[in-house]
Amino acid sequence: MGSVPAATPSVREICRAQRADGPAAVLAIGTANPAHCVPQDEFPDFYFRATNSDHLTALKGKFKRVFQKLGVERRYLHHTEELLRAHPEFLDDEAASLDARLDIVATAVPELAAEASKKAIAEWGRPAADITHLVVTTNSGAHIPGVDFRLIALLGLRPSVRRTMLYLNGCFAGSAALRLAKDLAENNRGARVLVVCAELTLMLFNGPKEGSFERLIHQGLFGDGAGAVVVGADPLSPVEHALFEMVSAAQTVIPDSGDAITMHITKGGFGGNISTREVPVFIGDNVERCLHDSLEPLGVGAKWNDLFWAVHPGSSAILDRIDTVLQLEPEKLAASRRVLSDYGNMFGVTIIFVLDELRRRLREQEGVGGAPEWGVVMTFGPGLTVETMVLHATGHMHASP
Ligand SMILES: CC(C)(COP(=O)(O)OP(=O)(O)OC[C@H]1O[C@@H](n2cnc3c(N)ncnc32)[C@H](O)[C@@H]1OP(=O)(O)O)[C@@H](O)C(=O)NCCC(=O)NCCSC(=O)CC(=O)O
């Protein structure tokens, strides 16, 4: 090996120079939904008519009773009655409909993802070509090249953007993507990471079925949407503004809960199980331990009501359980409840909508005497997996329009 010139830095020095100085931060947020809005009280009529099932009057009655308990007032859906008429195979879970579903989402998911991304990039204030990394997540598809690849052309990203595609992460997908973006931004000086989550529930649309409670939850709870976040460290003043600093991120599994939520691809779209009675109990029994594990190592000793909260609204029963265990004041989960009410559970997309709603609420609170500085993002999904992220709201968050 030849001799190394004296001026050559050590690997450690090179490594340090490659890292950002400050923490990763949320720099901008964008959201989008399909145009077709279905009020929850009109959904049973829409659903039973569109699936030629109006004769199942008892089942329809049960749908109506359970729908009222989910905490959802309206949802946006890509599938319309017209689309369903063109695809009678979507009504029958025994029919081989996967290819037709994948054909539809292959175009519709990237388009919705691009709509949310364009809003985030516009708010960020720099050109799309300045995005260095792309992290995309969806449960609605299984393609390669995938949504990440399609976004290069749809957004005008540089061909050398470093892409990571996460499929099938359930409802914690948004948090997983943000956690990855935090590590990318902090470990690559100057990195600007575009996180994109997009979901269409067409993959799990099916006709009603006697005795299948999951079917009822699938059709009544989940909605379509896309969310995008620009993440970066050391914002370039005066163009960029940190909204939330991403202080720490963690993931854990709840013991013995592996069967509580499952998802898999079948010839008829998605199969799987949601143990609706057990999921709120598992989460309630474990939420405090997960929070302590995240906050204690940081020395953030705030009481639960001194924090702001961005919690994945799996359903109102889950939020109620968290409220009870943590004894939260009513407004603490208000952003989560509002998103659940206005959009339904959009899998991993939901948490991005909650962050967007939360920043609006924190600004309003700041205007009337002070909003919390520290907060927690918490999401759940198959595993049962719990993702937590500790956030610090900046002055910019409170000041920007
Ligand atoms: C499903 C619920 C709305 C039901 O609310 P309640 O428990 O208050 O309702 P309830 O006990 O009065 O029941 C209302 C009716 O539903 C029936 N019922 C309730 N649970 C049932 C079950 N598991 N199986 C069969 N029937 C059931 C009751 O018998 C009753 O029928 P009758 O009226 O005929 O007497 C709630 O339990 C809930 O929100 N659970 C959590 C949902 C969940 O797991 N979300 C996570 C989504 S997944 C996610 O977010 C992450 C991811 O996917 O990755």
Coordinates of C-alpha atoms and ligand atoms in Angstrom, one line a residue:
M1 CA 0.0 0.0 0.0
G2 CA 1.4 3.4 -0.9
S3 CA 2.1 6.1 1.7
V4 CA -0.8 8.5 2.6
P5 CA -0.2 12.2 2.1
A6 CA -0.2 14.1 5.4
A7 CA -3.2 16.2 4.5
T8 CA -5.5 13.2 3.9
P9 CA -8.2 13.3 6.5
S10 CA -8.9 10.2 8.6
V11 CA -11.9 8.0 7.9
R12 CA -13.4 9.3 11.2
E13 CA -13.0 12.9 10.0
I14 CA -14.6 12.0 6.6
C15 CA -17.4 10.3 8.4
R16 CA -18.0 13.3 10.6
A17 CA -18.0 15.7 7.6
Q18 CA -20.6 13.5 5.9
R19 CA -23.0 13.8 8.9
A20 CA -25.5 16.7 9.4
D21 CA -24.9 19.0 12.4
G22 CA -28.4 19.2 13.7
P23 CA -31.4 17.0 14.1
A24 CA -33.7 16.0 11.1
A25 CA -36.8 18.1 10.9
V26 CA -40.1 18.1 9.2
L27 CA -39.8 21.0 6.7
A28 CA -43.1 20.7 4.8
I29 CA -46.3 18.6 4.6
G30 CA -48.7 17.9 1.8
T31 CA -51.9 15.8 1.6
A32 CA -54.3 14.7 -1.1
N33 CA -57.5 12.6 -1.5
P34 CA -59.5 11.3 -4.5
A35 CA -62.5 13.5 -5.5
H36 CA -65.2 11.0 -4.6
C37 CA -66.4 11.8 -1.0
V38 CA -68.8 9.3 0.7
P39 CA -70.5 10.5 3.9
Q40 CA -70.5 7.6 6.4
D41 CA -74.3 7.7 6.8
E42 CA -74.8 7.2 3.1
F43 CA -72.1 4.5 2.8
P44 CA -74.3 1.4 3.7
D45 CA -76.8 2.4 0.9
F46 CA -74.0 3.0 -1.6
Y47 CA -72.2 -0.3 -0.6
F48 CA -75.2 -2.6 -0.6
R49 CA -76.6 -1.1 -3.8
A50 CA -73.2 -1.3 -5.6
T51 CA -72.7 -4.9 -4.5
N52 CA -76.2 -6.0 -5.4
S53 CA -76.8 -6.9 -1.8
D54 CA -79.8 -4.9 -0.8
H55 CA -81.6 -8.1 0.1
L56 CA -79.2 -8.7 3.0
T57 CA -81.3 -6.4 5.3
A58 CA -80.1 -7.8 8.7
L59 CA -76.4 -7.5 7.7
K60 CA -77.0 -4.0 6.4
G61 CA -78.5 -3.1 9.8
K62 CA -75.4 -4.5 11.5
F63 CA -73.2 -2.4 9.2
K64 CA -75.1 0.7 10.2
R65 CA -74.8 0.0 13.9
V66 CA -71.1 -0.7 13.8
F67 CA -70.3 2.1 11.4
Q68 CA -71.6 4.6 14.0
K69 CA -69.0 3.4 16.5
L70 CA -65.9 3.8 14.3
G71 CA -65.6 7.6 14.7
V72 CA -65.8 8.2 10.9
E73 CA -68.1 10.8 9.4
R74 CA -66.9 10.7 5.8
R75 CA -64.2 9.1 3.6
Y76 CA -62.7 9.7 0.1
L77 CA -62.6 6.7 -2.2
H78 CA -61.1 6.1 -5.6
H79 CA -63.7 3.5 -6.4
T80 CA -67.1 4.7 -7.6
E81 CA -70.2 2.8 -8.4
E82 CA -69.3 3.1 -12.1
L83 CA -65.9 1.5 -11.5
L84 CA -67.4 -1.3 -9.5
R85 CA -70.0 -1.9 -12.3
A86 CA -67.1 -2.4 -14.7
H87 CA -65.5 -4.9 -12.4
P88 CA -68.1 -7.4 -11.0
E89 CA -65.1 -9.6 -10.0
F90 CA -64.3 -7.1 -7.2
L91 CA -67.5 -8.1 -5.4
D92 CA -66.6 -11.8 -5.0
D93 CA -63.6 -12.8 -2.9
E94 CA -63.4 -16.2 -4.6
A95 CA -62.9 -14.5 -8.0
A96 CA -59.4 -13.9 -9.3
S97 CA -59.4 -10.1 -9.3
L98 CA -55.8 -9.3 -8.2
D99 CA -54.5 -8.5 -11.6
A100 CA -57.4 -6.1 -12.4
R101 CA -56.9 -4.4 -9.0
L102 CA -53.2 -4.0 -9.5
D103 CA -53.7 -2.6 -12.9
I104 CA -55.9 0.2 -11.5
V105 CA -53.6 1.1 -8.5
A106 CA -50.5 1.0 -10.7
T107 CA -51.6 4.3 -12.2
A108 CA -53.9 5.8 -9.5
V109 CA -51.5 5.4 -6.5
P110 CA -48.6 7.3 -8.1
E111 CA -51.0 10.1 -9.3
L112 CA -52.4 10.6 -5.9
A113 CA -48.9 10.3 -4.4
A114 CA -47.7 13.0 -6.8
E115 CA -50.5 15.3 -5.9
A116 CA -49.6 15.3 -2.2
S117 CA -45.9 15.5 -3.0
K118 CA -46.3 18.6 -5.2
K119 CA -48.0 20.4 -2.3
A120 CA -45.2 19.4 0.1
I121 CA -42.5 20.5 -2.3
A122 CA -44.4 23.8 -3.0
E123 CA -44.5 24.5 0.8
W124 CA -40.9 23.5 1.2
G125 CA -39.9 26.3 -1.3
R126 CA -37.0 24.6 -3.2
P127 CA -37.0 22.8 -6.6
A128 CA -38.0 19.2 -6.8
A129 CA -34.6 18.4 -8.3
D130 CA -33.1 19.3 -4.9
I131 CA -34.7 16.2 -3.3
T132 CA -31.8 13.8 -2.7
H133 CA -33.7 10.8 -1.2
L134 CA -37.1 9.4 -1.8
V135 CA -38.9 7.0 0.7
V136 CA -42.2 5.7 -0.5
T137 CA -44.6 3.4 1.2
T138 CA -47.9 1.8 0.2
N139 CA -49.9 -1.3 1.0
S140 CA -51.8 -0.7 -2.3
G141 CA -49.7 -2.4 -4.9
A142 CA -46.9 -4.8 -5.6
H143 CA -45.0 -3.4 -8.7
I144 CA -41.5 -2.9 -9.7
P145 CA -40.7 -0.4 -11.0
G146 CA -43.0 1.0 -8.4
V147 CA -44.5 4.2 -7.1
D148 CA -41.0 5.5 -6.2
F149 CA -39.9 5.1 -9.8
R150 CA -43.0 6.7 -11.3
L151 CA -42.6 9.8 -9.0
I152 CA -39.3 10.7 -10.7
A153 CA -41.1 11.6 -13.9
L154 CA -44.3 12.9 -12.2
L155 CA -42.4 15.3 -9.9
G156 CA -39.3 16.1 -12.0
L157 CA -36.9 14.5 -9.5
R158 CA -33.3 14.0 -10.4
P159 CA -32.6 10.5 -11.9
S160 CA -29.9 10.0 -9.2
V161 CA -32.5 10.4 -6.3
R162 CA -31.8 7.6 -3.9
R163 CA -35.1 5.6 -3.6
T164 CA -36.4 3.2 -1.0
M165 CA -39.8 1.5 -1.5
L166 CA -41.6 0.0 1.5
Y167 CA -44.5 -2.3 0.7
L168 CA -47.0 -3.8 3.2
N169 CA -46.2 -2.1 6.5
G170 CA -49.8 -1.7 7.5
C171 CA -50.8 1.3 9.5
F172 CA -47.3 2.0 10.9
A173 CA -45.9 2.6 7.3
G174 CA -46.0 6.4 7.6
S175 CA -44.0 6.3 10.9
A176 CA -41.5 3.7 9.4
A177 CA -40.9 6.0 6.4
L178 CA -40.4 9.0 8.7
R179 CA -38.0 7.1 10.9
L180 CA -36.0 6.1 7.9
A181 CA -36.0 9.7 6.6
K182 CA -34.7 10.9 10.0
D183 CA -31.7 8.6 9.8
L184 CA -31.0 9.5 6.1
A185 CA -31.2 13.2 6.8
E186 CA -28.9 13.0 9.8
N187 CA -26.4 10.7 8.2
N188 CA -26.1 12.6 4.9
R189 CA -25.1 16.3 5.2
G190 CA -27.4 18.3 3.0
A191 CA -29.9 15.5 2.3
R192 CA -33.5 16.4 1.6
V193 CA -35.7 13.4 1.9
L194 CA -39.2 13.2 0.4
V195 CA -41.4 10.8 2.3
V196 CA -44.5 9.7 0.4
C197 CA -47.4 7.4 1.6
A198 CA -50.3 6.6 -0.6
E199 CA -53.2 4.2 -0.2
L200 CA -56.3 3.1 -2.2
T201 CA -58.6 0.7 -0.4
L202 CA -59.6 -0.8 -3.7
M203 CA -57.2 -3.6 -2.8
L204 CA -59.6 -4.7 0.0
F205 CA -62.9 -3.9 -1.5
N206 CA -65.3 -6.8 -1.5
G207 CA -69.0 -7.6 -1.3
P208 CA -70.6 -8.1 2.2
K209 CA -70.4 -11.6 3.7
E210 CA -72.5 -13.1 6.5
G211 CA -70.3 -13.9 9.5
S212 CA -67.3 -11.9 8.4
F213 CA -66.9 -9.1 10.9
E214 CA -63.5 -8.2 9.3
R215 CA -65.2 -7.5 6.0
L216 CA -67.5 -5.0 7.8
I217 CA -64.5 -3.2 9.3
H218 CA -62.5 -3.3 6.0
Q219 CA -65.4 -1.6 4.2
G220 CA -66.5 0.8 7.0
L221 CA -63.2 2.1 8.5
F222 CA -60.6 2.6 5.8
G223 CA -60.3 5.5 3.3
D224 CA -58.0 6.6 0.4
G225 CA -55.4 9.3 0.5
A226 CA -51.8 10.3 0.2
G227 CA -49.4 12.3 2.4
A228 CA -46.0 13.7 1.7
V229 CA -43.3 15.2 4.0
V230 CA -40.0 16.9 3.2
V231 CA -37.4 16.0 5.9
G232 CA -34.0 17.6 6.3
A233 CA -31.4 18.7 8.8
D234 CA -29.8 22.1 9.1
P235 CA -32.5 24.2 7.2
L236 CA -31.1 26.6 4.7
S237 CA -32.2 30.0 5.9
P238 CA -34.3 31.9 4.9
V239 CA -36.0 29.5 2.4
E240 CA -36.5 26.4 4.7
H241 CA -38.2 26.2 8.0
A242 CA -38.1 23.4 10.5
L243 CA -41.6 22.7 11.7
F244 CA -41.0 19.7 14.0
E245 CA -37.5 18.5 15.0
M246 CA -37.4 14.7 15.0
V247 CA -35.7 14.0 18.3
S248 CA -35.8 10.2 18.5
A249 CA -37.6 7.3 16.8
A250 CA -38.3 3.8 18.1
Q251 CA -40.1 0.7 17.0
T252 CA -41.2 -2.2 19.2
V253 CA -43.6 -5.2 19.1
I254 CA -46.2 -6.0 21.7
P255 CA -45.6 -9.5 23.1
D256 CA -48.0 -12.3 22.0
S257 CA -49.9 -10.1 19.6
G258 CA -48.7 -11.5 16.3
D259 CA -52.1 -12.6 15.1
A260 CA -54.0 -9.5 16.2
I261 CA -53.7 -7.7 12.8
T262 CA -52.5 -9.6 9.7
M263 CA -52.6 -8.8 6.0
H264 CA -51.6 -10.8 2.9
I265 CA -52.2 -10.6 -0.8
T266 CA -54.6 -13.1 -2.3
K267 CA -56.1 -13.7 -5.7
G268 CA -59.0 -11.6 -4.6
G269 CA -57.0 -8.6 -3.3
F270 CA -56.2 -8.5 0.4
G271 CA -56.8 -11.1 3.0
G272 CA -56.2 -10.9 6.7
N273 CA -57.5 -10.5 10.1
I274 CA -58.2 -7.6 12.6
S275 CA -59.1 -8.8 16.1
T276 CA -61.1 -5.7 16.8
R277 CA -61.9 -6.5 20.5
E278 CA -58.2 -7.3 21.3
V279 CA -56.4 -4.6 19.4
P280 CA -57.6 -1.7 21.7
V281 CA -56.7 -3.8 24.8
F282 CA -53.2 -4.7 23.6
I283 CA -52.5 -1.1 22.8
G284 CA -54.0 0.2 26.1
D285 CA -51.9 -2.3 28.1
N286 CA -48.6 -1.3 26.4
V287 CA -48.9 2.3 25.5
E288 CA -47.3 3.6 28.8
R289 CA -44.3 1.3 28.6
C290 CA -43.6 2.3 24.9
L291 CA -43.8 6.0 25.9
H292 CA -41.5 5.6 28.9
D293 CA -39.0 3.7 26.7
S294 CA -38.9 6.6 24.2
L295 CA -38.9 9.6 26.6
E296 CA -36.8 8.5 29.6
P297 CA -33.5 8.1 27.7
L298 CA -33.9 11.6 26.5
G299 CA -34.5 13.1 29.9
V300 CA -37.8 14.6 28.7
G301 CA -39.8 14.2 31.9
A302 CA -43.1 16.0 30.9
K303 CA -46.4 14.8 32.1
W304 CA -48.6 13.3 29.4
N305 CA -50.9 16.4 29.3
D306 CA -47.9 18.7 28.9
L307 CA -47.1 17.1 25.5
F308 CA -48.8 17.4 22.1
W309 CA -50.0 14.1 20.5
A310 CA -50.1 12.7 17.0
V311 CA -51.6 9.2 17.4
H312 CA -52.7 6.9 14.6
P313 CA -56.5 6.8 14.8
G314 CA -57.1 3.1 14.2
S315 CA -60.7 3.7 15.3
S316 CA -62.3 5.7 18.1
A317 CA -62.2 2.7 20.4
I318 CA -58.4 2.7 20.2
L319 CA -58.3 6.5 20.9
D320 CA -60.7 6.1 23.8
R321 CA -58.5 3.4 25.3
I322 CA -55.4 5.6 25.1
D323 CA -57.3 8.5 26.5
T324 CA -58.4 6.4 29.5
V325 CA -55.0 4.9 30.2
L326 CA -53.1 8.1 29.9
Q327 CA -55.9 10.3 31.4
L328 CA -55.5 12.8 28.6
E329 CA -57.4 16.1 28.4
P330 CA -60.0 16.0 25.7
E331 CA -58.2 18.2 23.2
K332 CA -55.0 16.1 23.3
L333 CA -56.2 13.6 20.7
A334 CA -58.4 16.1 18.9
A335 CA -56.2 16.1 15.8
S336 CA -56.4 12.3 15.5
R337 CA -60.1 12.3 16.1
R338 CA -60.7 15.0 13.4
V339 CA -58.7 13.1 10.8
L340 CA -60.5 9.8 11.6
S341 CA -63.8 11.6 11.3
D342 CA -63.0 13.5 8.1
Y343 CA -61.0 10.9 6.2
G344 CA -61.3 7.5 7.9
N345 CA -58.3 5.3 8.6
M346 CA -55.9 5.7 5.6
F347 CA -53.3 3.2 6.9
G348 CA -49.9 4.8 7.0
V349 CA -51.1 8.0 5.3
T350 CA -53.2 8.9 8.3
I351 CA -50.3 10.0 10.6
I352 CA -49.2 12.6 8.0
F353 CA -52.7 14.0 7.9
V354 CA -52.6 14.1 11.8
L355 CA -49.3 16.0 11.8
D356 CA -50.8 18.5 9.3
E357 CA -53.9 18.9 11.4
L358 CA -51.8 19.1 14.6
R359 CA -49.7 22.0 13.3
R360 CA -52.8 24.0 12.6
R361 CA -54.1 23.4 16.1
L362 CA -50.7 24.2 17.7
R363 CA -50.6 27.5 15.9
E364 CA -54.1 28.3 17.1
Q365 CA -53.2 27.3 20.7
E366 CA -50.0 29.4 20.5
G367 CA -52.1 32.4 19.6
V368 CA -54.2 32.0 22.8
G369 CA -51.4 31.5 25.4
G370 CA -49.0 28.8 24.6
A371 CA -48.7 25.4 22.9
P372 CA -46.6 22.5 24.1
E373 CA -43.0 22.3 22.8
W374 CA -42.6 18.6 23.1
G375 CA -44.8 15.9 21.6
V376 CA -45.1 12.3 20.6
V377 CA -46.0 10.5 17.3
M378 CA -47.5 7.0 18.0
T379 CA -48.7 4.5 15.4
F380 CA -49.7 0.9 15.4
G381 CA -49.9 -1.9 12.9
P382 CA -49.4 -5.6 12.2
G383 CA -47.1 -7.2 14.7
L384 CA -48.6 -5.6 16.7
T385 CA -45.9 -3.1 16.0
V386 CA -45.8 0.2 17.9
E387 CA -43.8 3.1 16.4
T388 CA -43.0 6.2 18.5
M389 CA -41.2 9.4 17.6
V390 CA -40.4 12.2 19.9
L391 CA -40.9 15.7 18.3
H392 CA -39.9 19.2 19.3
A393 CA -42.0 22.0 17.8
T394 CA -40.0 25.0 16.7
G395 CA -40.7 28.7 16.8
H396 CA -41.0 28.5 13.0
M397 CA -43.9 26.1 13.4
H398 CA -45.7 28.5 15.5
A399 CA -44.9 31.5 13.4
S400 CA -45.3 30.3 9.8
P401 CA -48.7 30.9 8.1
Ligands
LIG1 C1 -65.4 -2.7 16.1 C2 -65.8 -1.7 17.1 C3 -66.2 -0.4 16.4 C4 -67.0 -2.2 17.9 O1 -67.3 -1.3 18.9 P1 -67.9 -1.8 20.3 O2 -66.9 -2.8 20.8 O3 -68.2 -0.6 21.1 O4 -69.3 -2.4 19.8 P2 -70.2 -3.5 20.4 O5 -69.5 -4.4 21.3 O6 -71.4 -2.7 20.9 O7 -70.6 -4.3 19.1 C5 -71.4 -3.8 18.0 C6 -71.8 -4.9 17.2 O8 -70.7 -5.5 16.6 C7 -70.5 -6.9 17.0 N1 -69.1 -7.1 17.2 C8 -68.2 -6.3 17.8 N2 -67.0 -6.9 17.8 C9 -67.1 -8.1 17.1 C10 -66.2 -9.1 16.6 N3 -64.9 -9.0 16.9 N4 -66.7 -10.1 16.0 C11 -68.0 -10.2 15.6 N5 -68.9 -9.3 16.0 C12 -68.5 -8.2 16.7 C13 -71.3 -7.0 18.3 O9 -71.7 -8.3 18.5 C14 -72.5 -6.0 18.0 O10 -73.4 -6.7 17.2 P3 -75.0 -6.4 17.3 O11 -75.2 -4.9 17.0 O12 -75.6 -7.3 16.2 O13 -75.4 -6.8 18.7 C15 -64.6 -1.5 18.1 O14 -64.4 -2.7 18.9 C16 -63.3 -1.1 17.5 O15 -63.2 0.1 17.0 N6 -62.3 -1.9 17.6 C17 -60.9 -1.6 17.1 C18 -60.9 -1.6 15.6 C19 -59.5 -1.8 15.1 O16 -58.9 -2.9 15.4 N7 -58.9 -0.9 14.4 C20 -57.6 -1.1 13.9 C21 -57.6 -1.0 12.4 S1 -56.1 -1.6 11.8 C22 -55.0 -0.4 12.0 O17 -55.3 0.7 12.3 C23 -53.6 -0.8 11.7 C24 -53.3 -1.6 10.5 O18 -54.1 -2.1 9.8 O19 -52.1 -1.8 10.2

